[in-house]
mmCIF file of C-alpha atoms in Angstrom:
data_model
loop_
_atom_site.group_PDB
_atom_site.id
_atom_site.type_symbol
_atom_site.label_atom_id
_atom_site.label_comp_id
_atom_site.label_asym_id
_atom_site.label_seq_id
_atom_site.Cartn_x
_atom_site.Cartn_y
_atom_site.Cartn_z
ATOM 1 C CA UNK A 14 -9.514 12.745 -10.994
ATOM 2 C CA UNK A 15 -8.302 14.025 -7.633
ATOM 3 C CA UNK A 16 -8.765 12.755 -4.101
ATOM 4 C CA UNK A 17 -8.493 15.642 -1.641
ATOM 5 C CA UNK A 18 -8.881 14.642 1.995
ATOM 6 C CA UNK A 19 -12.294 12.921 2.017
ATOM 7 C CA UNK A 20 -13.608 14.262 -1.288
ATOM 8 C CA UNK A 21 -13.360 12.782 -4.787
ATOM 9 C CA UNK A 22 -13.591 15.112 -7.778
ATOM 10 C CA UNK A 23 -14.073 13.640 -11.255
ATOM 11 C CA UNK A 24 -14.947 14.649 -14.792
ATOM 12 C CA UNK A 25 -15.108 13.627 -18.440
ATOM 13 C CA UNK A 26 -16.222 14.908 -21.820
ATOM 14 C CA UNK A 27 -19.188 13.540 -23.779
ATOM 15 C CA UNK A 28 -19.208 12.809 -27.518
ATOM 16 C CA UNK A 29 -22.873 13.737 -27.990
ATOM 17 C CA UNK A 30 -24.987 16.244 -26.062
ATOM 18 C CA UNK A 31 -28.397 15.317 -27.531
ATOM 19 C CA UNK A 32 -30.908 12.711 -26.386
ATOM 20 C CA UNK A 33 -31.150 10.906 -23.065
ATOM 21 C CA UNK A 34 -27.846 9.580 -21.762
ATOM 22 C CA UNK A 35 -25.910 8.689 -18.658
ATOM 23 C CA UNK A 36 -22.350 9.092 -17.448
ATOM 24 C CA UNK A 37 -20.905 7.012 -14.640
ATOM 25 C CA UNK A 38 -17.711 6.736 -12.617
ATOM 26 C CA UNK A 39 -16.584 3.594 -10.789
ATOM 27 C CA UNK A 40 -13.989 3.874 -8.007
ATOM 28 C CA UNK A 41 -12.376 0.490 -7.279
ATOM 29 C CA UNK A 42 -10.822 -0.630 -4.015
ATOM 30 C CA UNK A 43 -8.777 -3.361 -5.704
ATOM 31 C CA UNK A 44 -6.975 -3.264 -9.027
ATOM 32 C CA UNK A 45 -9.067 -3.696 -12.170
ATOM 33 C CA UNK A 46 -7.401 -4.034 -15.561
ATOM 34 C CA UNK A 47 -8.194 -4.692 -19.194
ATOM 35 C CA UNK A 48 -7.188 -7.964 -20.844
ATOM 36 C CA UNK A 49 -6.007 -8.173 -24.447
ATOM 37 C CA UNK A 50 -9.274 -9.869 -25.464
ATOM 38 C CA UNK A 51 -11.322 -6.901 -24.222
ATOM 39 C CA UNK A 52 -12.493 -8.485 -20.956
ATOM 40 C CA UNK A 53 -11.728 -7.067 -17.518
ATOM 41 C CA UNK A 54 -9.370 -8.521 -14.934
ATOM 42 C CA UNK A 55 -10.161 -8.154 -11.232
ATOM 43 C CA UNK A 56 -13.474 -8.288 -9.423
ATOM 44 C CA UNK A 57 -15.715 -5.924 -7.489
ATOM 45 C CA UNK A 58 -14.923 -5.467 -3.801
ATOM 46 C CA UNK A 59 -17.200 -4.379 -0.976
ATOM 47 C CA UNK A 60 -16.703 -0.622 -0.744
ATOM 48 C CA UNK A 61 -16.392 0.062 -4.480
ATOM 49 C CA UNK A 62 -18.296 3.235 -5.383
ATOM 50 C CA UNK A 63 -20.379 4.140 -8.441
ATOM 51 C CA UNK A 64 -21.463 7.724 -9.194
ATOM 52 C CA UNK A 65 -24.120 8.066 -11.923
ATOM 53 C CA UNK A 66 -25.483 11.198 -13.570
ATOM 54 C CA UNK A 67 -28.528 11.132 -15.824
ATOM 55 C CA UNK A 68 -29.158 13.563 -18.666
ATOM 56 C CA UNK A 69 -32.705 14.012 -19.953
ATOM 57 C CA UNK A 70 -33.763 15.482 -23.307
ATOM 58 C CA UNK A 71 -30.113 15.979 -24.155
ATOM 59 C CA UNK A 72 -29.757 18.736 -21.639
ATOM 60 C CA UNK A 73 -28.758 19.311 -18.065
ATOM 61 C CA UNK A 74 -28.277 16.842 -15.252
ATOM 62 C CA UNK A 75 -31.488 15.528 -13.784
ATOM 63 C CA UNK A 76 -30.303 13.133 -11.090
ATOM 64 C CA UNK A 77 -26.987 12.201 -9.513
ATOM 65 C CA UNK A 78 -26.859 8.964 -7.550
ATOM 66 C CA UNK A 79 -24.029 7.391 -5.547
ATOM 67 C CA UNK A 80 -23.997 3.643 -4.928
ATOM 68 C CA UNK A 81 -21.761 1.431 -2.811
ATOM 69 C CA UNK A 82 -20.964 -2.151 -3.837
ATOM 70 C CA UNK A 83 -22.104 -4.479 -1.050
ATOM 71 C CA UNK A 84 -22.036 -7.762 -2.988
ATOM 72 C CA UNK A 85 -25.401 -9.123 -1.839
ATOM 73 C CA UNK A 86 -28.397 -7.797 0.051
ATOM 74 C CA UNK A 87 -28.281 -4.322 -1.429
ATOM 75 C CA UNK A 88 -31.286 -2.027 -1.230
ATOM 76 C CA UNK A 89 -31.826 -2.259 -4.997
ATOM 77 C CA UNK A 90 -34.049 -5.315 -4.686
ATOM 78 C CA UNK A 91 -31.476 -7.352 -2.804
ATOM 79 C CA UNK A 92 -28.834 -6.718 -5.451
ATOM 80 C CA UNK A 93 -25.173 -5.838 -5.215
ATOM 81 C CA UNK A 94 -25.539 -2.065 -4.789
ATOM 82 C CA UNK A 95 -26.758 0.213 -1.988
ATOM 83 C CA UNK A 96 -27.951 3.717 -2.839
ATOM 84 C CA UNK A 97 -25.992 6.068 -0.573
ATOM 85 C CA UNK A 98 -26.998 9.530 -1.807
ATOM 86 C CA UNK A 99 -28.807 11.563 -4.461
ATOM 87 C CA UNK A 100 -27.901 15.022 -5.682
ATOM 88 C CA UNK A 101 -28.554 17.680 -8.289
ATOM 89 C CA UNK A 102 -26.600 20.264 -10.254
ATOM 90 C CA UNK A 103 -23.885 22.009 -8.244
ATOM 91 C CA UNK A 104 -25.340 25.375 -9.291
ATOM 92 C CA UNK A 105 -28.595 24.669 -7.429
ATOM 93 C CA UNK A 106 -27.563 22.309 -4.640
ATOM 94 C CA UNK A 107 -27.607 23.647 -1.053
ATOM 95 C CA UNK A 108 -24.334 24.444 0.678
ATOM 96 C CA UNK A 109 -22.727 21.430 2.294
ATOM 97 C CA UNK A 110 -24.453 18.894 0.047
ATOM 98 C CA UNK A 111 -22.545 15.616 -0.139
ATOM 99 C CA UNK A 112 -22.729 15.108 -3.911
ATOM 100 C CA UNK A 113 -23.303 17.255 -6.985
ATOM 101 C CA UNK A 114 -22.301 17.559 -10.624
ATOM 102 C CA UNK A 115 -22.380 20.158 -13.367
ATOM 103 C CA UNK A 116 -21.922 20.671 -17.106
ATOM 104 C CA UNK A 117 -20.768 23.629 -19.194
ATOM 105 C CA UNK A 118 -23.606 25.973 -20.162
ATOM 106 C CA UNK A 119 -21.871 27.296 -23.281
ATOM 107 C CA UNK A 120 -19.167 26.533 -25.797
ATOM 108 C CA UNK A 121 -15.853 25.908 -24.017
ATOM 109 C CA UNK A 122 -12.348 25.441 -25.538
ATOM 110 C CA UNK A 123 -10.986 21.938 -25.028
ATOM 111 C CA UNK A 124 -7.541 21.585 -23.403
ATOM 112 C CA UNK A 125 -7.100 18.184 -25.117
ATOM 113 C CA UNK A 126 -7.886 16.879 -28.629
ATOM 114 C CA UNK A 127 -11.667 16.632 -28.897
ATOM 115 C CA UNK A 128 -14.183 16.372 -31.730
ATOM 116 C CA UNK A 129 -17.887 16.423 -30.793
ATOM 117 C CA UNK A 130 -20.605 14.538 -32.630
ATOM 118 C CA UNK A 131 -21.958 17.902 -33.822
ATOM 119 C CA UNK A 132 -19.935 21.077 -33.501
ATOM 120 C CA UNK A 133 -16.467 22.523 -33.909
ATOM 121 C CA UNK A 134 -13.378 20.336 -33.254
ATOM 122 C CA UNK A 135 -11.422 21.556 -30.264
ATOM 123 C CA UNK A 136 -14.460 23.020 -28.524
ATOM 124 C CA UNK A 137 -16.953 21.507 -26.079
ATOM 125 C CA UNK A 138 -20.547 22.345 -27.077
ATOM 126 C CA UNK A 139 -22.913 23.143 -24.191
ATOM 127 C CA UNK A 140 -23.552 20.199 -21.818
ATOM 128 C CA UNK A 141 -20.521 18.306 -23.156
ATOM 129 C CA UNK A 142 -17.972 18.562 -20.335
ATOM 130 C CA UNK A 143 -19.080 17.052 -17.026
ATOM 131 C CA UNK A 144 -17.583 17.548 -13.567
ATOM 132 C CA UNK A 145 -18.729 16.141 -10.230
ATOM 133 C CA UNK A 146 -17.719 15.640 -6.644
ATOM 134 C CA UNK A 147 -18.700 13.522 -3.683
ATOM 135 C CA UNK A 148 -17.789 13.983 -0.015
ATOM 136 C CA UNK A 149 -17.050 10.557 1.428
ATOM 137 C CA UNK A 150 -17.108 11.662 5.058
ATOM 138 C CA UNK A 151 -20.477 13.402 4.692
ATOM 139 C CA UNK A 152 -21.867 10.222 3.101
ATOM 140 C CA UNK A 153 -20.602 8.099 5.977
ATOM 141 C CA UNK A 154 -18.304 6.154 3.644
ATOM 142 C CA UNK A 155 -14.879 4.761 4.507
ATOM 143 C CA UNK A 156 -12.091 6.782 2.894
ATOM 144 C CA UNK A 157 -9.738 3.811 2.727
ATOM 145 C CA UNK A 158 -7.790 3.389 -0.475
ATOM 146 C CA UNK A 159 -8.949 3.279 -4.077
ATOM 147 C CA UNK A 160 -6.782 1.483 -6.634
ATOM 148 C CA UNK A 161 -8.408 2.711 -9.824
ATOM 149 C CA UNK A 162 -11.368 4.173 -11.663
ATOM 150 C CA UNK A 163 -13.516 3.614 -14.731
ATOM 151 C CA UNK A 164 -15.483 6.368 -16.463
ATOM 152 C CA UNK A 165 -18.314 5.219 -18.727
ATOM 153 C CA UNK A 166 -21.139 6.589 -20.872
ATOM 154 C CA UNK A 167 -24.432 4.919 -21.796
ATOM 155 C CA UNK A 168 -27.097 5.722 -24.370
ATOM 156 C CA UNK A 169 -29.861 6.307 -21.778
ATOM 157 C CA UNK A 170 -30.591 6.177 -18.035
ATOM 158 C CA UNK A 171 -31.779 2.567 -18.220
ATOM 159 C CA UNK A 172 -29.540 0.094 -16.398
ATOM 160 C CA UNK A 173 -29.787 -2.123 -19.488
ATOM 161 C CA UNK A 174 -28.736 0.665 -21.882
ATOM 162 C CA UNK A 175 -25.818 0.034 -24.203
ATOM 163 C CA UNK A 176 -22.379 0.868 -22.801
ATOM 164 C CA UNK A 177 -20.952 3.309 -25.329
ATOM 165 C CA UNK A 178 -17.362 3.776 -24.187
ATOM 166 C CA UNK A 179 -15.128 3.850 -21.134
ATOM 167 C CA UNK A 180 -11.789 5.085 -19.799
ATOM 168 C CA UNK A 181 -9.886 2.971 -17.264
ATOM 169 C CA UNK A 182 -7.091 4.211 -15.036
ATOM 170 C CA UNK A 183 -5.181 3.608 -11.797
ATOM 171 C CA UNK A 184 -4.572 5.627 -8.642
ATOM 172 C CA UNK A 185 -1.478 5.737 -6.456
ATOM 173 C CA UNK A 186 -3.159 6.825 -3.235
ATOM 174 C CA UNK A 187 -1.917 4.129 -0.898
ATOM 175 C CA UNK A 188 1.198 2.022 -0.875
ATOM 176 C CA UNK A 189 4.264 1.127 1.122
ATOM 177 C CA UNK A 190 7.715 -0.317 0.575
ATOM 178 C CA UNK A 191 9.631 -2.388 3.107
ATOM 179 C CA UNK A 192 13.418 -2.565 2.806
ATOM 180 C CA UNK A 193 15.584 -4.853 4.899
ATOM 181 C CA UNK A 194 18.862 -3.413 6.145
ATOM 182 C CA UNK A 195 21.812 -5.251 7.604
ATOM 183 C CA UNK A 196 23.126 -8.665 6.551
ATOM 184 C CA UNK A 197 21.784 -9.888 3.232
ATOM 185 C CA UNK A 198 21.437 -13.414 4.597
ATOM 186 C CA UNK A 199 20.102 -13.972 8.092
ATOM 187 C CA UNK A 200 18.977 -16.962 10.118
ATOM 188 C CA UNK A 201 16.403 -17.435 12.824
ATOM 189 C CA UNK A 202 17.392 -15.420 15.881
ATOM 190 C CA UNK A 203 19.392 -12.767 14.032
ATOM 191 C CA UNK A 204 18.421 -9.129 14.416
ATOM 192 C CA UNK A 205 16.821 -7.633 11.320
ATOM 193 C CA UNK A 206 16.135 -3.955 10.672
ATOM 194 C CA UNK A 207 13.338 -2.928 8.326
ATOM 195 C CA UNK A 208 12.700 0.492 6.843
ATOM 196 C CA UNK A 209 9.049 1.127 5.948
ATOM 197 C CA UNK A 210 8.314 3.929 3.479
ATOM 198 C CA UNK A 211 4.886 5.280 2.601
ATOM 199 C CA UNK A 212 4.891 5.542 -1.216
ATOM 200 C CA UNK A 213 1.278 6.681 -1.537
ATOM 201 C CA UNK A 214 -0.420 10.024 -1.351
ATOM 202 C CA UNK A 215 -2.193 9.384 1.941
ATOM 203 C CA UNK A 216 -0.930 8.632 5.464
ATOM 204 C CA UNK A 217 -1.037 4.957 6.396
#
């Protein structure tokens, strides 16, 4: 996953390319981790983003939706999420659209170890590798900083569908280090010099 200016690009492979299914990508403002017992550490924060793509009849993308976590009072029946945008396949979306996604339309060699549910190991069958992008500025969303992501797949488009698998990772977009220079020990009234270094990928 890559953040380039105000655009997030993301992608993942799918184990099966038949039947209805859904793939989703969370982008977290604050750190989210995985505990040894399989539960998650961390909580949702206002500004977290969720990009969902639905697949119907095992084929191409039907709908792409982008939600923002608002905690309460969201437009989904007063829930925690606000729908910010809807999109379609990148091959058919108009120029300048804020969100789109696409899948491979034919067999594609895999650059990493991959075995599909049905097909040849080391090769993505059609509709098995997904890529998407969303333009935060065009959606009126705050760029800010994202600490991590979670990619997930579900067995259908239903919000109650079984979560099949996920991949969790961290970003290093924003960060700073502060180093004190001068005397190691100082008291109130002494001059202190601090050096502040941006350790992230974005200007602070």
